[in-house]
Structures are given as C-alpha cells and as structure tokens.
C-alpha cells in the first residue's frame, strides 16, 4: 500500500525488498532519465514499479514517460511488459483506493 518515490539505482532494491512499490521519477538532468529507468526495469523487472514524469519546480520533460516506453521498445521489450510498467502498474497501485476509477 506504500510507494517509495524518487528511487534510484542505490535505493530501488531497498524499497522492493521491504515490500514497497518503487517510484521512478523522471527528470532530464537529475534523479532518473528514461535510459536509467529502463536499466532498473531490466534489473528488477516490472513488478511493483511505478514511473512518473516530474513537472514541478525544476527543468522537466512532461513526455518522459512515453519516451521511456519508446526506449523499452527500442531495447526489445515486449508490448505487454511495456503496458504493465507504463499503465497497468499505476492502475493496480491506485486501485487500492476504493474511490479510484479508470
């Protein structure tokens, strides 16, 4: 029921091993790039991974989530795995709240 957001290569394993969801926040110059997100996806798989594009106080690229989907495809990941990471995982996590509707 808990997501640890802003994980990076040195913290993702801690979050997942503790049973939490791991949130990858995509930034162009810090935190996590699409390529780094795909690297972590390739190490840890899609289970309990959430990805979002930062659009806050700093430089951001709102389209980083679809750019990450393209990077996954470029690296040969099947459409079902991409759909799980990009769409079904967030839907599954948010569906824990009875008020969430798609």
PDB file of N, CA and C in Angstrom:
ATOM      1  N   UNK A   1       0.806  -1.204   0.000  1.00  0.00           N
ATOM      2  CA  UNK A   1       0.000   0.000   0.000  1.00  0.00           C
ATOM      3  C   UNK A   1       0.838   1.253   0.000  1.00  0.00           C
ATOM      4  N   UNK A   2       2.151   1.096   0.001  1.00  0.00           N
ATOM      5  CA  UNK A   2       3.042   2.259   0.083  1.00  0.00           C
ATOM      6  C   UNK A   2       3.970   2.276  -1.121  1.00  0.00           C
ATOM      7  N   UNK A   3       4.176   3.470  -1.658  1.00  0.00           N
ATOM      8  CA  UNK A   3       5.146   3.651  -2.733  1.00  0.00           C
ATOM      9  C   UNK A   3       6.263   4.564  -2.229  1.00  0.00           C
ATOM     10  N   UNK A   4       7.484   4.138  -2.444  1.00  0.00           N
ATOM     11  CA  UNK A   4       8.645   4.972  -2.136  1.00  0.00           C
ATOM     12  C   UNK A   4       9.047   5.613  -3.454  1.00  0.00           C
ATOM     13  N   UNK A   5       8.823   6.907  -3.570  1.00  0.00           N
ATOM     14  CA  UNK A   5       9.088   7.606  -4.822  1.00  0.00           C
ATOM     15  C   UNK A   5      10.518   8.133  -4.850  1.00  0.00           C
ATOM     16  N   UNK A   6      10.954   8.491  -6.023  1.00  0.00           N
ATOM     17  CA  UNK A   6      12.296   9.045  -6.270  1.00  0.00           C
ATOM     18  C   UNK A   6      13.403   8.035  -6.001  1.00  0.00           C
ATOM     19  N   UNK A   7      13.113   6.737  -6.194  1.00  0.00           N
ATOM     20  CA  UNK A   7      14.190   5.758  -6.024  1.00  0.00           C
ATOM     21  C   UNK A   7      15.188   5.904  -7.165  1.00  0.00           C
ATOM     22  N   UNK A   8      16.400   5.497  -6.874  1.00  0.00           N
ATOM     23  CA  UNK A   8      17.467   5.465  -7.873  1.00  0.00           C
ATOM     24  C   UNK A   8      18.149   4.109  -7.766  1.00  0.00           C
ATOM     25  N   UNK A   9      19.217   3.927  -8.519  1.00  0.00           N
ATOM     26  CA  UNK A   9      19.890   2.632  -8.545  1.00  0.00           C
ATOM     27  C   UNK A   9      20.309   2.154  -7.158  1.00  0.00           C
ATOM     28  N   UNK A  10      20.688   3.054  -6.295  1.00  0.00           N
ATOM     29  CA  UNK A  10      21.173   2.663  -4.965  1.00  0.00           C
ATOM     30  C   UNK A  10      20.058   2.516  -3.926  1.00  0.00           C
ATOM     31  N   UNK A  11      18.806   2.840  -4.271  1.00  0.00           N
ATOM     32  CA  UNK A  11      17.712   2.728  -3.299  1.00  0.00           C
ATOM     33  C   UNK A  11      16.563   1.828  -3.757  1.00  0.00           C
ATOM     34  N   UNK A  12      16.487   1.499  -5.021  1.00  0.00           N
ATOM     35  CA  UNK A  12      15.352   0.720  -5.527  1.00  0.00           C
ATOM     36  C   UNK A  12      15.259  -0.650  -4.862  1.00  0.00           C
ATOM     37  N   UNK A  13      16.381  -1.322  -4.696  1.00  0.00           N
ATOM     38  CA  UNK A  13      16.381  -2.659  -4.090  1.00  0.00           C
ATOM     39  C   UNK A  13      15.882  -2.602  -2.651  1.00  0.00           C
ATOM     40  N   UNK A  14      16.270  -1.569  -1.914  1.00  0.00           N
ATOM     41  CA  UNK A  14      15.813  -1.421  -0.528  1.00  0.00           C
ATOM     42  C   UNK A  14      14.291  -1.331  -0.467  1.00  0.00           C
ATOM     43  N   UNK A  15      13.710  -0.521  -1.340  1.00  0.00           N
ATOM     44  CA  UNK A  15      12.253  -0.353  -1.347  1.00  0.00           C
ATOM     45  C   UNK A  15      11.550  -1.656  -1.724  1.00  0.00           C
ATOM     46  N   UNK A  16      12.000  -2.288  -2.798  1.00  0.00           N
ATOM     47  CA  UNK A  16      11.351  -3.522  -3.254  1.00  0.00           C
ATOM     48  C   UNK A  16      11.524  -4.656  -2.251  1.00  0.00           C
ATOM     49  N   UNK A  17      12.720  -4.804  -1.692  1.00  0.00           N
ATOM     50  CA  UNK A  17      12.965  -5.876  -0.719  1.00  0.00           C
ATOM     51  C   UNK A  17      12.129  -5.707   0.544  1.00  0.00           C
ATOM     52  N   UNK A  18      11.769  -4.470   0.870  1.00  0.00           N
ATOM     53  CA  UNK A  18      10.941  -4.212   2.046  1.00  0.00           C
ATOM     54  C   UNK A  18       9.447  -4.392   1.738  1.00  0.00           C
ATOM     55  N   UNK A  19       9.123  -4.736   0.494  1.00  0.00           N
ATOM     56  CA  UNK A  19       7.734  -4.973   0.127  1.00  0.00           C
ATOM     57  C   UNK A  19       6.990  -3.764  -0.394  1.00  0.00           C
ATOM     58  N   UNK A  20       7.693  -2.649  -0.560  1.00  0.00           N
ATOM     59  CA  UNK A  20       7.058  -1.434  -1.058  1.00  0.00           C
ATOM     60  C   UNK A  20       7.080  -1.391  -2.582  1.00  0.00           C
ATOM     61  N   UNK A  21       6.268  -0.509  -3.137  1.00  0.00           N
ATOM     62  CA  UNK A  21       6.374  -0.167  -4.544  1.00  0.00           C
ATOM     63  C   UNK A  21       7.530   0.814  -4.686  1.00  0.00           C
ATOM     64  N   UNK A  22       8.159   0.827  -5.848  1.00  0.00           N
ATOM     65  CA  UNK A  22       9.271   1.740  -6.109  1.00  0.00           C
ATOM     66  C   UNK A  22       8.873   2.702  -7.220  1.00  0.00           C
ATOM     67  N   UNK A  23       8.959   3.992  -6.918  1.00  0.00           N
ATOM     68  CA  UNK A  23       8.605   5.020  -7.886  1.00  0.00           C
ATOM     69  C   UNK A  23       9.834   5.611  -8.549  1.00  0.00           C
ATOM     70  N   UNK A  24       9.842   5.583  -9.867  1.00  0.00           N
ATOM     71  CA  UNK A  24      10.931   6.168 -10.642  1.00  0.00           C
ATOM     72  C   UNK A  24      10.445   7.508 -11.172  1.00  0.00           C
ATOM     73  N   UNK A  25      11.006   8.595 -10.677  1.00  0.00           N
ATOM     74  CA  UNK A  25      10.611   9.924 -11.111  1.00  0.00           C
ATOM     75  C   UNK A  25      11.600  10.405 -12.158  1.00  0.00           C
ATOM     76  N   UNK A  26      11.089  10.673 -13.347  1.00  0.00           N
ATOM     77  CA  UNK A  26      11.935  11.016 -14.483  1.00  0.00           C
ATOM     78  C   UNK A  26      12.196  12.517 -14.542  1.00  0.00           C
ATOM     79  N   UNK A  27      13.460  12.868 -14.543  1.00  0.00           N
ATOM     80  CA  UNK A  27      13.924  14.241 -14.706  1.00  0.00           C
ATOM     81  C   UNK A  27      14.958  14.251 -15.831  1.00  0.00           C
ATOM     82  N   UNK A  28      15.105  15.358 -16.552  1.00  0.00           N
ATOM     83  CA  UNK A  28      16.106  15.378 -17.617  1.00  0.00           C
ATOM     84  C   UNK A  28      17.550  15.494 -17.116  1.00  0.00           C
ATOM     85  N   UNK A  29      17.768  16.169 -15.999  1.00  0.00           N
ATOM     86  CA  UNK A  29      19.139  16.446 -15.555  1.00  0.00           C
ATOM     87  C   UNK A  29      19.509  15.830 -14.221  1.00  0.00           C
ATOM     88  N   UNK A  30      18.571  15.276 -13.526  1.00  0.00           N
ATOM     89  CA  UNK A  30      18.859  14.699 -12.211  1.00  0.00           C
ATOM     90  C   UNK A  30      17.934  13.505 -12.002  1.00  0.00           C
ATOM     91  N   UNK A  31      18.021  12.907 -10.865  1.00  0.00           N
ATOM     92  CA  UNK A  31      17.200  11.752 -10.495  1.00  0.00           C
ATOM     93  C   UNK A  31      17.328  10.626 -11.510  1.00  0.00           C
ATOM     94  N   UNK A  32      16.397  10.544 -12.458  1.00  0.00           N
ATOM     95  CA  UNK A  32      16.312   9.359 -13.304  1.00  0.00           C
ATOM     96  C   UNK A  32      15.937   9.743 -14.737  1.00  0.00           C
ATOM     97  N   UNK A  33      16.746   9.346 -15.676  1.00  0.00           N
ATOM     98  CA  UNK A  33      16.452   9.551 -17.095  1.00  0.00           C
ATOM     99  C   UNK A  33      15.676   8.340 -17.618  1.00  0.00           C
ATOM    100  N   UNK A  34      15.065   8.444 -18.796  1.00  0.00           N
ATOM    101  CA  UNK A  34      14.421   7.263 -19.371  1.00  0.00           C
ATOM    102  C   UNK A  34      15.377   6.075 -19.502  1.00  0.00           C
ATOM    103  N   UNK A  35      16.598   6.311 -19.919  1.00  0.00           N
ATOM    104  CA  UNK A  35      17.567   5.208 -20.065  1.00  0.00           C
ATOM    105  C   UNK A  35      17.860   4.552 -18.719  1.00  0.00           C
ATOM    106  N   UNK A  36      18.030   5.351 -17.672  1.00  0.00           N
ATOM    107  CA  UNK A  36      18.286   4.786 -16.341  1.00  0.00           C
ATOM    108  C   UNK A  36      17.067   4.021 -15.837  1.00  0.00           C
ATOM    109  N   UNK A  37      15.860   4.528 -16.119  1.00  0.00           N
ATOM    110  CA  UNK A  37      14.638   3.822 -15.714  1.00  0.00           C
ATOM    111  C   UNK A  37      14.576   2.449 -16.381  1.00  0.00           C
ATOM    112  N   UNK A  38      14.916   2.387 -17.653  1.00  0.00           N
ATOM    113  CA  UNK A  38      14.897   1.105 -18.358  1.00  0.00           C
ATOM    114  C   UNK A  38      15.984   0.185 -17.813  1.00  0.00           C
ATOM    115  N   UNK A  39      17.136   0.742 -17.469  1.00  0.00           N
ATOM    116  CA  UNK A  39      18.189  -0.077 -16.848  1.00  0.00           C
ATOM    117  C   UNK A  39      17.666  -0.741 -15.573  1.00  0.00           C
ATOM    118  N   UNK A  40      16.977   0.027 -14.724  1.00  0.00           N
ATOM    119  CA  UNK A  40      16.441  -0.530 -13.477  1.00  0.00           C
ATOM    120  C   UNK A  40      15.331  -1.541 -13.763  1.00  0.00           C
ATOM    121  N   UNK A  41      14.493  -1.254 -14.747  1.00  0.00           N
ATOM    122  CA  UNK A  41      13.455  -2.198 -15.175  1.00  0.00           C
ATOM    123  C   UNK A  41      14.093  -3.524 -15.587  1.00  0.00           C
ATOM    124  N   UNK A  42      15.205  -3.457 -16.301  1.00  0.00           N
ATOM    125  CA  UNK A  42      15.870  -4.669 -16.772  1.00  0.00           C
ATOM    126  C   UNK A  42      16.498  -5.463 -15.626  1.00  0.00           C
ATOM    127  N   UNK A  43      16.886  -4.798 -14.565  1.00  0.00           N
ATOM    128  CA  UNK A  43      17.471  -5.489 -13.411  1.00  0.00           C
ATOM    129  C   UNK A  43      16.381  -6.064 -12.510  1.00  0.00           C
ATOM    130  N   UNK A  44      15.327  -5.291 -12.240  1.00  0.00           N
ATOM    131  CA  UNK A  44      14.334  -5.662 -11.224  1.00  0.00           C
ATOM    132  C   UNK A  44      13.008  -6.165 -11.787  1.00  0.00           C
ATOM    133  N   UNK A  45      12.788  -6.028 -13.079  1.00  0.00           N
ATOM    134  CA  UNK A  45      11.524  -6.458 -13.663  1.00  0.00           C
ATOM    135  C   UNK A  45      10.422  -5.447 -13.404  1.00  0.00           C
ATOM    136  N   UNK A  46       9.225  -5.707 -13.919  1.00  0.00           N
ATOM    137  CA  UNK A  46       8.155  -4.721 -13.828  1.00  0.00           C
ATOM    138  C   UNK A  46       7.357  -4.740 -12.524  1.00  0.00           C
ATOM    139  N   UNK A  47       7.517  -5.782 -11.712  1.00  0.00           N
ATOM    140  CA  UNK A  47       6.664  -5.918 -10.533  1.00  0.00           C
ATOM    141  C   UNK A  47       6.896  -4.791  -9.532  1.00  0.00           C
ATOM    142  N   UNK A  48       5.818  -4.139  -9.149  1.00  0.00           N
ATOM    143  CA  UNK A  48       5.801  -3.058  -8.156  1.00  0.00           C
ATOM    144  C   UNK A  48       6.668  -1.862  -8.543  1.00  0.00           C
ATOM    145  N   UNK A  49       6.808  -1.616  -9.846  1.00  0.00           N
ATOM    146  CA  UNK A  49       7.493  -0.404 -10.299  1.00  0.00           C
ATOM    147  C   UNK A  49       6.466   0.579 -10.833  1.00  0.00           C
ATOM    148  N   UNK A  50       6.671   1.818 -10.495  1.00  0.00           N
ATOM    149  CA  UNK A  50       5.807   2.923 -10.903  1.00  0.00           C
ATOM    150  C   UNK A  50       6.717   3.974 -11.506  1.00  0.00           C
ATOM    151  N   UNK A  51       6.247   4.629 -12.547  1.00  0.00           N
ATOM    152  CA  UNK A  51       7.058   5.659 -13.175  1.00  0.00           C
ATOM    153  C   UNK A  51       6.216   6.906 -13.388  1.00  0.00           C
ATOM    154  N   UNK A  52       6.834   8.052 -13.174  1.00  0.00           N
ATOM    155  CA  UNK A  52       6.147   9.312 -13.415  1.00  0.00           C
ATOM    156  C   UNK A  52       7.147  10.332 -13.927  1.00  0.00           C
ATOM    157  N   UNK A  53       6.637  11.320 -14.616  1.00  0.00           N
ATOM    158  CA  UNK A  53       7.474  12.383 -15.153  1.00  0.00           C
ATOM    159  C   UNK A  53       7.332  13.609 -14.270  1.00  0.00           C
ATOM    160  N   UNK A  54       8.456  14.104 -13.792  1.00  0.00           N
ATOM    161  CA  UNK A  54       8.432  15.282 -12.931  1.00  0.00           C
ATOM    162  C   UNK A  54       8.029  16.510 -13.745  1.00  0.00           C
ATOM    163  N   UNK A  55       7.155  17.286 -13.191  1.00  0.00           N
ATOM    164  CA  UNK A  55       6.731  18.551 -13.806  1.00  0.00           C
ATOM    165  C   UNK A  55       6.547  19.552 -12.680  1.00  0.00           C
ATOM    166  N   UNK A  56       7.632  19.839 -11.989  1.00  0.00           N
ATOM    167  CA  UNK A  56       7.498  20.661 -10.793  1.00  0.00           C
ATOM    168  C   UNK A  56       8.420  21.868 -10.847  1.00  0.00           C
ATOM    169  N   UNK A  57       9.188  22.079  -9.836  1.00  0.00           N
ATOM    170  CA  UNK A  57       9.962  23.296  -9.645  1.00  0.00           C
ATOM    171  C   UNK A  57      11.155  23.419 -10.578  1.00  0.00           C
ATOM    172  N   UNK A  58      11.637  22.338 -11.108  1.00  0.00           N
ATOM    173  CA  UNK A  58      12.851  22.391 -11.920  1.00  0.00           C
ATOM    174  C   UNK A  58      12.573  22.127 -13.383  1.00  0.00           C
ATOM    175  N   UNK A  59      13.651  21.951 -14.114  1.00  0.00           N
ATOM    176  CA  UNK A  59      13.546  21.600 -15.521  1.00  0.00           C
ATOM    177  C   UNK A  59      12.857  20.242 -15.626  1.00  0.00           C
ATOM    178  N   UNK A  60      11.900  20.136 -16.512  1.00  0.00           N
ATOM    179  CA  UNK A  60      11.188  18.870 -16.655  1.00  0.00           C
ATOM    180  C   UNK A  60      10.858  18.617 -18.120  1.00  0.00           C
ATOM    181  N   UNK A  61      10.608  17.363 -18.410  1.00  0.00           N
ATOM    182  CA  UNK A  61      10.148  16.950 -19.737  1.00  0.00           C
ATOM    183  C   UNK A  61       8.885  16.120 -19.508  1.00  0.00           C
ATOM    184  N   UNK A  62       7.707  16.729 -19.642  1.00  0.00           N
ATOM    185  CA  UNK A  62       6.468  16.011 -19.360  1.00  0.00           C
ATOM    186  C   UNK A  62       6.287  14.732 -20.182  1.00  0.00           C
ATOM    187  N   UNK A  63       6.937  14.633 -21.322  1.00  0.00           N
ATOM    188  CA  UNK A  63       6.790  13.453 -22.178  1.00  0.00           C
ATOM    189  C   UNK A  63       7.801  12.352 -21.873  1.00  0.00           C
ATOM    190  N   UNK A  64       8.487  12.428 -20.747  1.00  0.00           N
ATOM    191  CA  UNK A  64       9.489  11.407 -20.432  1.00  0.00           C
ATOM    192  C   UNK A  64       8.894  10.011 -20.246  1.00  0.00           C
ATOM    193  N   UNK A  65       7.646   9.904 -19.815  1.00  0.00           N
ATOM    194  CA  UNK A  65       7.049   8.568 -19.682  1.00  0.00           C
ATOM    195  C   UNK A  65       6.895   7.919 -21.064  1.00  0.00           C
ATOM    196  N   UNK A  66       6.288   8.593 -22.053  1.00  0.00           N
ATOM    197  CA  UNK A  66       6.249   7.956 -23.373  1.00  0.00           C
ATOM    198  C   UNK A  66       7.638   7.771 -23.990  1.00  0.00           C
ATOM    199  N   UNK A  67       8.576   8.661 -23.687  1.00  0.00           N
ATOM    200  CA  UNK A  67       9.948   8.463 -24.172  1.00  0.00           C
ATOM    201  C   UNK A  67      10.547   7.189 -23.573  1.00  0.00           C
ATOM    202  N   UNK A  68      10.201   6.907 -22.325  1.00  0.00           N
ATOM    203  CA  UNK A  68      10.688   5.680 -21.689  1.00  0.00           C
ATOM    204  C   UNK A  68      10.050   4.456 -22.343  1.00  0.00           C
ATOM    205  N   UNK A  69       8.773   4.555 -22.690  1.00  0.00           N
ATOM    206  CA  UNK A  69       8.120   3.451 -23.406  1.00  0.00           C
ATOM    207  C   UNK A  69       8.825   3.188 -24.734  1.00  0.00           C
ATOM    208  N   UNK A  70       9.211   4.246 -25.421  1.00  0.00           N
ATOM    209  CA  UNK A  70       9.943   4.079 -26.681  1.00  0.00           C
ATOM    210  C   UNK A  70      11.304   3.435 -26.450  1.00  0.00           C
ATOM    211  N   UNK A  71      11.980   3.812 -25.369  1.00  0.00           N
ATOM    212  CA  UNK A  71      13.282   3.216 -25.042  1.00  0.00           C
ATOM    213  C   UNK A  71      13.122   1.731 -24.716  1.00  0.00           C
ATOM    214  N   UNK A  72      12.065   1.384 -23.991  1.00  0.00           N
ATOM    215  CA  UNK A  72      11.793  -0.028 -23.708  1.00  0.00           C
ATOM    216  C   UNK A  72      11.597  -0.806 -25.012  1.00  0.00           C
ATOM    217  N   UNK A  73      10.829  -0.242 -25.918  1.00  0.00           N
ATOM    218  CA  UNK A  73      10.584  -0.886 -27.205  1.00  0.00           C
ATOM    219  C   UNK A  73      11.874  -0.997 -28.013  1.00  0.00           C
ATOM    220  N   UNK A  74      12.660   0.060 -28.019  1.00  0.00           N
ATOM    221  CA  UNK A  74      13.927   0.058 -28.751  1.00  0.00           C
ATOM    222  C   UNK A  74      14.852  -1.049 -28.259  1.00  0.00           C
ATOM    223  N   UNK A  75      14.796  -1.323 -26.947  1.00  0.00           N
ATOM    224  CA  UNK A  75      15.641  -2.369 -26.363  1.00  0.00           C
ATOM    225  C   UNK A  75      15.029  -3.765 -26.488  1.00  0.00           C
ATOM    226  N   UNK A  76      13.887  -3.857 -27.142  1.00  0.00           N
ATOM    227  CA  UNK A  76      13.319  -5.164 -27.442  1.00  0.00           C
ATOM    228  C   UNK A  76      12.344  -5.732 -26.434  1.00  0.00           C
ATOM    229  N   UNK A  77      11.868  -4.924 -25.498  1.00  0.00           N
ATOM    230  CA  UNK A  77      10.898  -5.428 -24.525  1.00  0.00           C
ATOM    231  C   UNK A  77       9.531  -5.582 -25.186  1.00  0.00           C
ATOM    232  N   UNK A  78       8.802  -6.649 -24.843  1.00  0.00           N
ATOM    233  CA  UNK A  78       7.505  -6.892 -25.489  1.00  0.00           C
ATOM    234  C   UNK A  78       6.454  -5.866 -25.064  1.00  0.00           C
ATOM    235  N   UNK A  79       5.486  -5.618 -25.943  1.00  0.00           N
ATOM    236  CA  UNK A  79       4.437  -4.637 -25.637  1.00  0.00           C
ATOM    237  C   UNK A  79       3.723  -4.894 -24.312  1.00  0.00           C
ATOM    238  N   UNK A  80       3.503  -6.163 -23.950  1.00  0.00           N
ATOM    239  CA  UNK A  80       2.806  -6.456 -22.698  1.00  0.00           C
ATOM    240  C   UNK A  80       3.599  -5.970 -21.484  1.00  0.00           C
ATOM    241  N   UNK A  81       4.914  -6.142 -21.498  1.00  0.00           N
ATOM    242  CA  UNK A  81       5.752  -5.679 -20.382  1.00  0.00           C
ATOM    243  C   UNK A  81       5.758  -4.157 -20.312  1.00  0.00           C
ATOM    244  N   UNK A  82       5.783  -3.513 -21.468  1.00  0.00           N
ATOM    245  CA  UNK A  82       5.759  -2.047 -21.509  1.00  0.00           C
ATOM    246  C   UNK A  82       4.429  -1.538 -20.967  1.00  0.00           C
ATOM    247  N   UNK A  83       3.325  -2.159 -21.396  1.00  0.00           N
ATOM    248  CA  UNK A  83       1.999  -1.758 -20.920  1.00  0.00           C
ATOM    249  C   UNK A  83       1.882  -1.938 -19.409  1.00  0.00           C
ATOM    250  N   UNK A  84       2.447  -3.013 -18.902  1.00  0.00           N
ATOM    251  CA  UNK A  84       2.393  -3.236 -17.452  1.00  0.00           C
ATOM    252  C   UNK A  84       3.116  -2.119 -16.706  1.00  0.00           C
ATOM    253  N   UNK A  85       4.322  -1.800 -17.139  1.00  0.00           N
ATOM    254  CA  UNK A  85       5.140  -0.789 -16.464  1.00  0.00           C
ATOM    255  C   UNK A  85       4.515   0.598 -16.583  1.00  0.00           C
ATOM    256  N   UNK A  86       4.044   0.941 -17.761  1.00  0.00           N
ATOM    257  CA  UNK A  86       3.562   2.293 -18.035  1.00  0.00           C
ATOM    258  C   UNK A  86       2.130   2.518 -17.546  1.00  0.00           C
ATOM    259  N   UNK A  87       1.263   1.515 -17.716  1.00  0.00           N
ATOM    260  CA  UNK A  87      -0.161   1.723 -17.452  1.00  0.00           C
ATOM    261  C   UNK A  87      -0.731   0.840 -16.343  1.00  0.00           C
ATOM    262  N   UNK A  88      -0.540  -0.468 -16.460  1.00  0.00           N
ATOM    263  CA  UNK A  88      -1.221  -1.370 -15.518  1.00  0.00           C
ATOM    264  C   UNK A  88      -0.684  -1.267 -14.102  1.00  0.00           C
ATOM    265  N   UNK A  89       0.615  -1.061 -13.927  1.00  0.00           N
ATOM    266  CA  UNK A  89       1.141  -0.925 -12.566  1.00  0.00           C
ATOM    267  C   UNK A  89       0.543   0.280 -11.839  1.00  0.00           C
ATOM    268  N   UNK A  90       0.552   1.483 -12.452  1.00  0.00           N
ATOM    269  CA  UNK A  90      -0.097   2.600 -11.750  1.00  0.00           C
ATOM    270  C   UNK A  90      -1.580   2.337 -11.477  1.00  0.00           C
ATOM    271  N   UNK A  91      -2.274   1.729 -12.432  1.00  0.00           N
ATOM    272  CA  UNK A  91      -3.692   1.421 -12.217  1.00  0.00           C
ATOM    273  C   UNK A  91      -3.866   0.449 -11.054  1.00  0.00           C
ATOM    274  N   UNK A  92      -2.990  -0.556 -10.979  1.00  0.00           N
ATOM    275  CA  UNK A  92      -3.069  -1.525  -9.876  1.00  0.00           C
ATOM    276  C   UNK A  92      -2.812  -0.852  -8.533  1.00  0.00           C
ATOM    277  N   UNK A  93      -1.777  -0.023  -8.473  1.00  0.00           N
ATOM    278  CA  UNK A  93      -1.459   0.644  -7.208  1.00  0.00           C
ATOM    279  C   UNK A  93      -2.602   1.560  -6.780  1.00  0.00           C
ATOM    280  N   UNK A  94      -3.074   2.394  -7.690  1.00  0.00           N
ATOM    281  CA  UNK A  94      -4.130   3.348  -7.343  1.00  0.00           C
ATOM    282  C   UNK A  94      -5.457   2.658  -7.054  1.00  0.00           C
ATOM    283  N   UNK A  95      -5.675   1.474  -7.607  1.00  0.00           N
ATOM    284  CA  UNK A  95      -6.917   0.730  -7.360  1.00  0.00           C
ATOM    285  C   UNK A  95      -7.024   0.222  -5.931  1.00  0.00           C
ATOM    286  N   UNK A  96      -5.974   0.344  -5.158  1.00  0.00           N
ATOM    287  CA  UNK A  96      -6.059   0.001  -3.736  1.00  0.00           C
ATOM    288  C   UNK A  96      -7.017   0.936  -3.008  1.00  0.00           C
ATOM    289  N   UNK A  97      -7.232   2.111  -3.578  1.00  0.00           N
ATOM    290  CA  UNK A  97      -8.179   3.071  -3.011  1.00  0.00           C
ATOM    291  C   UNK A  97      -9.546   2.813  -3.637  1.00  0.00           C
ATOM    292  N   UNK A  98     -10.561   2.566  -2.821  1.00  0.00           N
ATOM    293  CA  UNK A  98     -11.884   2.268  -3.381  1.00  0.00           C
ATOM    294  C   UNK A  98     -12.481   3.421  -4.182  1.00  0.00           C
ATOM    295  N   UNK A  99     -11.982   4.623  -4.011  1.00  0.00           N
ATOM    296  CA  UNK A  99     -12.518   5.769  -4.748  1.00  0.00           C
ATOM    297  C   UNK A  99     -11.871   5.950  -6.119  1.00  0.00           C
ATOM    298  N   UNK A 100     -10.804   5.213  -6.388  1.00  0.00           N
ATOM    299  CA  UNK A 100     -10.121   5.342  -7.680  1.00  0.00           C
ATOM    300  C   UNK A 100     -10.929   4.665  -8.772  1.00  0.00           C
ATOM    301  N   UNK A 101     -11.132   5.366  -9.874  1.00  0.00           N
ATOM    302  CA  UNK A 101     -11.849   4.831 -11.032  1.00  0.00           C
ATOM    303  C   UNK A 101     -11.073   5.167 -12.299  1.00  0.00           C
ATOM    304  N   UNK A 102     -11.038   4.214 -13.197  1.00  0.00           N
ATOM    305  CA  UNK A 102     -10.462   4.464 -14.525  1.00  0.00           C
ATOM    306  C   UNK A 102     -11.565   4.775 -15.499  1.00  0.00           C
TER     307      UNK A 102
END
